[in-house]
Amino acid sequence: MKNFWKSRSILIIFSAAIVLSVVLLINYTIDPFWSFQHVVPIGRYQPMFDERQQKTNYILFRDLNFDTVIFGNSRVTYMNPLTVPGSAFNYSASSMKPDEFLPYLRFVASKSLSPIKKVILGLSFVDSNATSRPAFDPPELYIRKAQSWGFRYKSLANLALLRYSLGCVQRDFSGNYHDSYVRSGHEISSKQMSLPVPPGLHKKEIDENVSVYRASAYGKSYVYLDNRQIYFDLKNSFPAARFYVFTTPVSAHLLELLVEQGLFESYIEWIRGMVDVFGEVWHFMYFNEVTMNDDNYKDAHHYSPQVCDVITRKMFGIAENEIGRDFGIKITRENIEYYVSFLEKNMKNP
C-alpha cells in the first residue's frame, strides 16, 4: 500500500510538472506580457489586456535607444512610431491621462541610452473634464510591479495569461489583427485596425459612444479642468526636449455633441491652455474632410492608423498625403485669435 501511494504521488507530481511546463512554454513563446526579446513565431496578433504593464515591461526588459516618446489615450495607440523621425516608442494606452505622462517619461529616460529629444503628446478634449475619474492605477504601481523580484518569470505560470496566449494563436491562424499589436521580428508595432467596420456594428458603436459622452464626458457634470500645470511640469522636467503637441480628432458625431452640450467655450479654453504652454499646437479636432467621413473611424472617436500617419506628416512637415487637405491647422500664440474666430464659425456652422 505504501508503494501504491508513493507511485501515485510521483505520478501526480510528474503530471503537474508536465502541465506546468506546457503552460510556461506557451506563455514564454507567445510572450503576451512583452517581458522577453525573442522572435514570436506564432500568436503575433496581440490585443491589449494590460497595456500599461505590457509597455512598462517592454521598457524594463530591453536595451533601449529611444530618443522620442509618444503619449496619449487609446486614439494615439494607433500612431506608428516607425513613421516618426528618430527612434520612437509609443507609450500611449487606453484612457491615459495627462498626469500619467511624466512618470512614464522619466522611466523611459532612465532606461534609454539616448537622451529624450522629442516628446509627442496627443491631447484629447475629454481629459479637460475634472469629473472624469482615473480608470487605472498610477504609473508608479506598474513600474514597481515590473521591477518586483522574478516578476517576468512568475507571470509565465499564470493560467489567465495562458488563455490570452491561446487567443493570440487563434487570431494568428484566422488573420484577425483588428485592435491588436503585431509582433514582427524582435519588435512590437503600433496597434492595427481593420476597416471598414460592418455597417450595422459601426452604427451601433457610434450610437453607444455618443450616448456615453452625452451622459458623462460631455454631460451635465462636466467641469473644466485646466491641465496647464501638468504641461509646465513636463516641459520643466525635460527642458532639452522638443514637444510636439496635437489634438486627437474625434468624429463629427462628437463634435456636434460638444457644441450641443454648450462646451464650445471650454473647448476654446482648452486650446488656449495648450498654446500658452507649448507655443504651438497642431489642431485636428474640428469639422473637416477627415472628421466628417465615418469611413476614417471604427466608432465615434477612434480614427484609423492612416489618419495617424497624416497627423505625423503634418507635424513633421513630411510630404503631403492625398487625404485630409483641409485637415490640420497649426495654432500659435501669434495666430490664435484668428483661429478662434475660424473655429467659432467652423464648429457652430459646419
Coordinates of C-alpha atoms in Angstrom, one line a residue:
M1 CA 0.0 0.0 0.0
K2 CA 2.9 2.4 0.8
N3 CA 4.4 1.8 -2.6
F4 CA 1.0 2.4 -4.2
W5 CA 0.7 5.9 -2.6
K6 CA 4.3 6.6 -3.3
S7 CA 3.8 5.8 -7.0
R8 CA 0.5 7.8 -7.1
S9 CA 2.3 10.8 -5.6
I10 CA 5.1 10.6 -8.1
L11 CA 2.6 10.3 -10.9
I12 CA 0.7 13.4 -9.7
I13 CA 3.8 15.4 -9.3
F14 CA 5.1 14.3 -12.7
S15 CA 1.8 15.2 -14.3
A16 CA 1.6 18.6 -12.6
A17 CA 5.2 19.2 -13.8
I18 CA 4.3 18.3 -17.4
V19 CA 1.2 20.6 -17.3
L20 CA 3.2 23.5 -15.7
S21 CA 5.9 23.0 -18.3
V22 CA 3.4 23.3 -21.1
V23 CA 1.9 26.5 -19.6
L24 CA 5.4 28.0 -19.2
L25 CA 6.4 27.1 -22.7
I26 CA 3.3 28.5 -24.4
N27 CA 3.4 31.7 -22.3
Y28 CA 7.1 32.2 -23.0
T29 CA 6.7 31.5 -26.7
I30 CA 3.8 34.0 -27.2
D31 CA 5.2 36.4 -24.6
P32 CA 1.9 38.3 -24.1
F33 CA 3.4 40.4 -21.2
W34 CA 6.2 41.7 -23.5
S35 CA 8.8 40.6 -21.0
F36 CA 11.2 38.8 -23.3
Q37 CA 13.1 39.7 -26.6
H38 CA 12.8 36.5 -28.7
V39 CA 11.1 36.4 -32.1
V40 CA 7.5 35.2 -31.6
P41 CA 6.8 32.5 -34.2
I42 CA 3.0 32.4 -33.7
G43 CA 0.4 34.3 -31.8
R44 CA 1.8 37.5 -33.3
Y45 CA -1.5 39.4 -33.2
Q46 CA -1.8 40.5 -29.6
P47 CA -4.7 42.7 -28.4
M48 CA -4.3 44.8 -25.3
F49 CA -5.2 43.3 -21.9
D50 CA -2.9 45.2 -19.6
E51 CA -1.4 47.9 -21.9
R52 CA 0.4 49.9 -19.2
Q53 CA 2.0 46.8 -17.8
Q54 CA 2.9 45.4 -21.2
K55 CA 4.6 48.6 -22.3
T56 CA 6.3 49.1 -19.0
N57 CA 7.7 45.5 -19.2
Y58 CA 8.9 46.2 -22.7
I59 CA 10.9 49.2 -21.5
L60 CA 12.3 47.4 -18.5
F61 CA 13.4 44.2 -20.0
R62 CA 15.1 45.5 -23.2
D63 CA 18.2 47.5 -24.0
L64 CA 16.7 50.8 -25.4
N65 CA 17.9 53.6 -27.6
F66 CA 14.8 55.7 -27.9
D67 CA 15.1 59.5 -28.3
T68 CA 11.3 60.1 -28.8
V69 CA 8.3 59.1 -26.7
I70 CA 4.6 59.3 -27.8
F71 CA 1.9 59.7 -25.2
G72 CA -1.9 59.8 -25.4
N73 CA -5.0 57.7 -24.9
S74 CA -6.3 54.8 -26.9
R75 CA -6.7 57.0 -30.0
V76 CA -2.9 57.6 -30.1
T77 CA -2.1 53.9 -29.7
Y78 CA -2.6 53.6 -33.5
M79 CA 0.2 56.0 -34.2
N80 CA 3.1 54.1 -35.8
P81 CA 6.5 55.1 -34.1
L82 CA 8.3 53.9 -37.3
T83 CA 6.8 56.8 -39.2
V84 CA 8.1 59.4 -36.7
P85 CA 11.6 60.9 -37.3
G86 CA 14.2 59.4 -34.9
S87 CA 13.8 56.4 -32.7
A88 CA 10.4 56.5 -31.1
F89 CA 8.4 54.5 -28.6
N90 CA 4.6 54.7 -28.3
Y91 CA 3.7 54.6 -24.6
S92 CA 0.0 55.5 -25.2
A93 CA -2.6 53.5 -23.5
S94 CA -6.4 53.3 -23.1
S95 CA -7.8 56.2 -21.1
M96 CA -4.3 57.5 -20.3
K97 CA -4.5 60.9 -18.6
P98 CA -2.0 63.8 -18.8
D99 CA -0.9 63.3 -15.2
E100 CA 0.5 59.9 -16.2
F101 CA 2.9 61.2 -18.8
L102 CA 5.7 62.5 -16.6
P103 CA 6.3 59.3 -14.5
Y104 CA 6.4 57.1 -17.6
L105 CA 8.6 59.6 -19.5
R106 CA 11.1 59.7 -16.6
F107 CA 11.0 55.9 -16.6
V108 CA 11.9 55.7 -20.3
A109 CA 14.6 58.3 -19.9
S110 CA 16.1 56.3 -17.1
K111 CA 16.4 53.2 -19.3
S112 CA 17.3 54.7 -22.7
L113 CA 20.9 55.0 -23.9
S114 CA 19.9 58.2 -25.8
P115 CA 18.6 61.4 -24.2
I116 CA 15.0 62.2 -24.9
K117 CA 14.9 64.7 -27.7
K118 CA 11.3 64.7 -28.7
V119 CA 8.0 64.2 -26.8
I120 CA 4.8 63.8 -28.8
L121 CA 1.6 64.4 -27.0
G122 CA -1.8 63.5 -28.4
L123 CA -4.2 65.5 -26.2
S124 CA -7.9 64.9 -26.0
F125 CA -10.7 67.3 -25.0
V126 CA -12.3 64.6 -22.9
D127 CA -9.4 65.0 -20.5
S128 CA -10.5 68.6 -19.8
N129 CA -13.3 67.2 -17.7
A130 CA -12.5 67.4 -14.0
T131 CA -15.2 64.9 -13.1
S132 CA -13.5 62.2 -15.2
R133 CA -12.0 59.7 -12.7
P134 CA -8.8 57.8 -13.3
A135 CA -9.7 54.3 -14.6
F136 CA -6.3 52.7 -14.0
D137 CA -3.6 52.5 -11.3
P138 CA -0.9 55.2 -11.1
P139 CA 2.3 54.7 -13.2
E140 CA 4.4 54.0 -10.2
L141 CA 2.5 50.8 -9.4
Y142 CA 3.0 49.3 -12.9
I143 CA 6.7 50.2 -12.7
R144 CA 7.2 48.7 -9.3
K145 CA 5.3 45.6 -10.3
A146 CA 7.6 45.1 -13.3
Q147 CA 10.7 45.7 -11.1
S148 CA 9.5 43.2 -8.4
W149 CA 11.6 40.1 -7.9
G150 CA 11.1 37.5 -10.6
F151 CA 8.1 39.2 -12.0
R152 CA 8.5 38.2 -15.6
Y153 CA 9.3 34.6 -14.8
K154 CA 6.5 34.2 -12.2
S155 CA 3.9 35.6 -14.7
L156 CA 4.6 32.7 -17.1
A157 CA 2.8 30.3 -14.8
N158 CA -0.4 32.4 -14.9
L159 CA -3.3 30.4 -16.3
A160 CA -5.3 33.5 -17.3
L161 CA -2.2 34.5 -19.3
L162 CA -2.3 31.1 -21.0
R163 CA -5.9 31.7 -22.2
Y164 CA -4.8 35.0 -23.6
S165 CA -1.8 33.4 -25.3
L166 CA -4.1 30.8 -26.9
G167 CA -6.4 33.6 -28.1
C168 CA -3.4 35.2 -29.8
V169 CA -2.6 31.9 -31.6
Q170 CA -6.2 31.7 -32.7
R171 CA -6.1 35.3 -34.0
D172 CA -2.9 34.5 -35.9
F173 CA -4.4 31.4 -37.6
S174 CA -7.5 33.4 -38.6
G175 CA -5.6 36.5 -39.7
N176 CA -7.6 38.7 -37.3
Y177 CA -5.3 41.7 -36.5
H178 CA -8.1 44.2 -35.6
D179 CA -7.2 46.1 -32.5
S180 CA -4.0 44.1 -32.0
Y181 CA -0.4 44.9 -31.6
V182 CA 1.7 43.0 -34.1
R183 CA 4.9 41.2 -33.2
S184 CA 7.3 41.5 -36.0
G185 CA 10.8 40.0 -35.5
H186 CA 12.1 41.3 -32.2
E187 CA 9.8 44.4 -32.3
I188 CA 6.2 45.3 -31.5
S189 CA 4.5 47.7 -33.8
S190 CA 1.6 50.1 -33.1
K191 CA -1.9 48.9 -32.8
Q192 CA -3.6 48.0 -36.0
M193 CA -7.2 48.5 -37.2
S194 CA -9.3 46.7 -39.8
L195 CA -11.6 48.9 -41.7
P196 CA -14.4 49.3 -42.7
V197 CA -16.3 48.0 -39.7
P198 CA -19.5 46.2 -40.8
P199 CA -22.3 48.9 -41.2
G200 CA -24.6 47.6 -38.5
L201 CA -21.8 47.2 -36.0
H202 CA -20.4 50.6 -37.0
K203 CA -23.6 52.4 -36.3
K204 CA -24.1 50.6 -33.0
E205 CA -20.6 51.6 -31.9
I206 CA -21.2 55.2 -32.8
D207 CA -24.5 55.4 -31.1
E208 CA -23.1 53.9 -27.9
N209 CA -20.2 56.3 -27.9
V210 CA -22.5 59.3 -28.4
S211 CA -24.7 58.1 -25.6
V212 CA -21.8 57.6 -23.1
Y213 CA -20.3 61.0 -24.0
R214 CA -23.7 62.7 -23.6
A215 CA -24.2 61.1 -20.2
S216 CA -20.7 61.6 -18.8
A217 CA -17.7 63.0 -20.8
Y218 CA -19.7 65.9 -22.2
G219 CA -22.6 65.7 -19.8
K220 CA -24.2 68.0 -17.2
S221 CA -21.5 67.1 -14.7
Y222 CA -18.7 68.5 -16.9
V223 CA -16.4 70.9 -15.0
Y224 CA -13.5 72.4 -16.9
L225 CA -10.0 71.1 -15.8
D226 CA -7.0 73.3 -16.5
N227 CA -4.1 70.9 -17.2
R228 CA -1.5 73.7 -17.8
Q229 CA 0.5 72.9 -14.6
I230 CA 0.9 69.3 -15.7
Y231 CA 2.2 70.5 -19.1
F232 CA 4.5 73.0 -17.4
D233 CA 5.9 70.2 -15.2
L234 CA 6.6 68.1 -18.3
K235 CA 8.5 70.9 -20.0
N236 CA 10.4 71.9 -16.9
S237 CA 11.4 68.3 -16.3
F238 CA 12.7 67.8 -19.8
P239 CA 13.9 71.3 -20.8
A240 CA 16.1 69.9 -23.7
A241 CA 13.3 68.0 -25.3
R242 CA 11.1 69.5 -28.1
F243 CA 7.4 68.9 -27.5
Y244 CA 5.2 68.2 -30.5
V245 CA 1.5 68.6 -29.5
F246 CA -1.6 67.7 -31.4
T247 CA -5.3 67.3 -30.6
T248 CA -6.9 64.0 -31.3
P249 CA -9.7 64.4 -33.9
V250 CA -13.0 62.8 -32.8
S251 CA -15.6 62.3 -35.5
A252 CA -18.3 64.8 -36.4
H253 CA -20.8 63.0 -34.2
L254 CA -18.9 64.0 -31.1
L255 CA -18.1 67.5 -32.4
E256 CA -21.8 68.1 -32.8
L257 CA -22.5 66.8 -29.3
L258 CA -19.8 69.1 -27.9
V259 CA -21.5 72.2 -29.3
E260 CA -25.0 70.9 -28.4
Q261 CA -23.9 70.4 -24.8
G262 CA -22.7 74.0 -24.6
L263 CA -19.0 73.2 -24.2
F264 CA -17.6 75.4 -27.0
E265 CA -16.1 78.0 -24.6
S266 CA -14.4 75.2 -22.6
Y267 CA -13.1 73.8 -25.9
I268 CA -11.5 77.1 -26.8
E269 CA -10.1 77.5 -23.3
W270 CA -8.6 74.0 -23.7
I271 CA -6.8 75.1 -26.9
R272 CA -5.7 78.4 -25.4
G273 CA -4.1 76.5 -22.4
M274 CA -2.1 74.2 -24.7
V275 CA -0.9 77.1 -26.9
D276 CA 0.0 79.1 -23.8
V277 CA 2.3 76.3 -22.5
F278 CA 3.8 74.8 -25.7
G279 CA 3.7 77.8 -28.0
E280 CA 2.1 75.9 -30.8
V281 CA -0.4 73.1 -31.3
W282 CA -1.4 71.1 -34.3
H283 CA -5.2 71.1 -34.1
F284 CA -7.3 68.5 -35.9
M285 CA -10.4 68.4 -33.8
Y286 CA -12.9 70.4 -35.9
F287 CA -15.1 69.8 -38.9
N288 CA -13.0 68.8 -41.9
E289 CA -13.0 66.2 -44.6
V290 CA -11.5 63.6 -42.2
T291 CA -13.7 64.1 -39.2
M292 CA -16.8 64.3 -41.3
N293 CA -16.1 60.9 -43.0
D294 CA -17.2 58.0 -40.9
D295 CA -15.0 55.7 -43.0
N296 CA -12.0 57.1 -41.2
Y297 CA -13.2 55.7 -37.8
K298 CA -14.1 52.4 -36.2
D299 CA -16.6 54.2 -33.9
A300 CA -17.2 57.8 -33.0
H301 CA -13.7 58.7 -31.8
H302 CA -11.1 56.1 -32.7
Y303 CA -9.6 57.2 -36.0
S304 CA -7.6 54.9 -38.3
P305 CA -3.8 54.3 -38.5
Q306 CA -3.9 56.0 -41.9
V307 CA -5.2 59.2 -40.2
C308 CA -2.4 58.8 -37.6
D309 CA 0.1 58.8 -40.5
V310 CA -1.4 62.0 -41.9
I311 CA -1.1 63.7 -38.4
T312 CA 2.6 62.6 -38.2
R313 CA 3.3 64.0 -41.7
K314 CA 1.6 67.3 -40.9
M315 CA 3.5 67.8 -37.6
F316 CA 6.9 66.9 -39.1
G317 CA 6.5 68.6 -42.5
I318 CA 6.8 65.3 -44.3
A319 CA 5.3 65.0 -47.9
E320 CA 1.6 65.6 -48.0
N321 CA -1.0 62.8 -48.3
E322 CA -3.9 62.8 -50.7
I323 CA -6.4 62.6 -47.9
G324 CA -7.0 65.4 -45.4
R325 CA -6.0 68.5 -47.4
D326 CA -8.1 70.7 -45.1
F327 CA -7.2 68.5 -42.1
G328 CA -4.9 70.2 -39.5
I329 CA -4.2 73.8 -38.5
K330 CA -1.1 75.0 -36.7
I331 CA -2.2 77.3 -33.9
T332 CA 0.4 79.5 -32.3
R333 CA 0.5 82.4 -29.9
E334 CA 0.7 84.8 -32.8
N335 CA -2.3 83.5 -34.8
I336 CA -4.6 82.1 -32.1
E337 CA -7.2 84.9 -32.3
Y338 CA -7.6 84.3 -36.0
Y339 CA -8.1 80.6 -35.5
V340 CA -10.5 81.1 -32.5
S341 CA -12.7 83.1 -34.9
F342 CA -12.3 80.4 -37.6
L343 CA -13.3 77.6 -35.1
E344 CA -16.3 79.6 -33.9
K345 CA -17.6 79.6 -37.5
N346 CA -16.5 76.1 -38.2
M347 CA -17.9 74.4 -35.1
K348 CA -21.2 76.3 -34.9
N349 CA -21.9 76.2 -38.7
P350 CA -20.3 73.1 -40.1

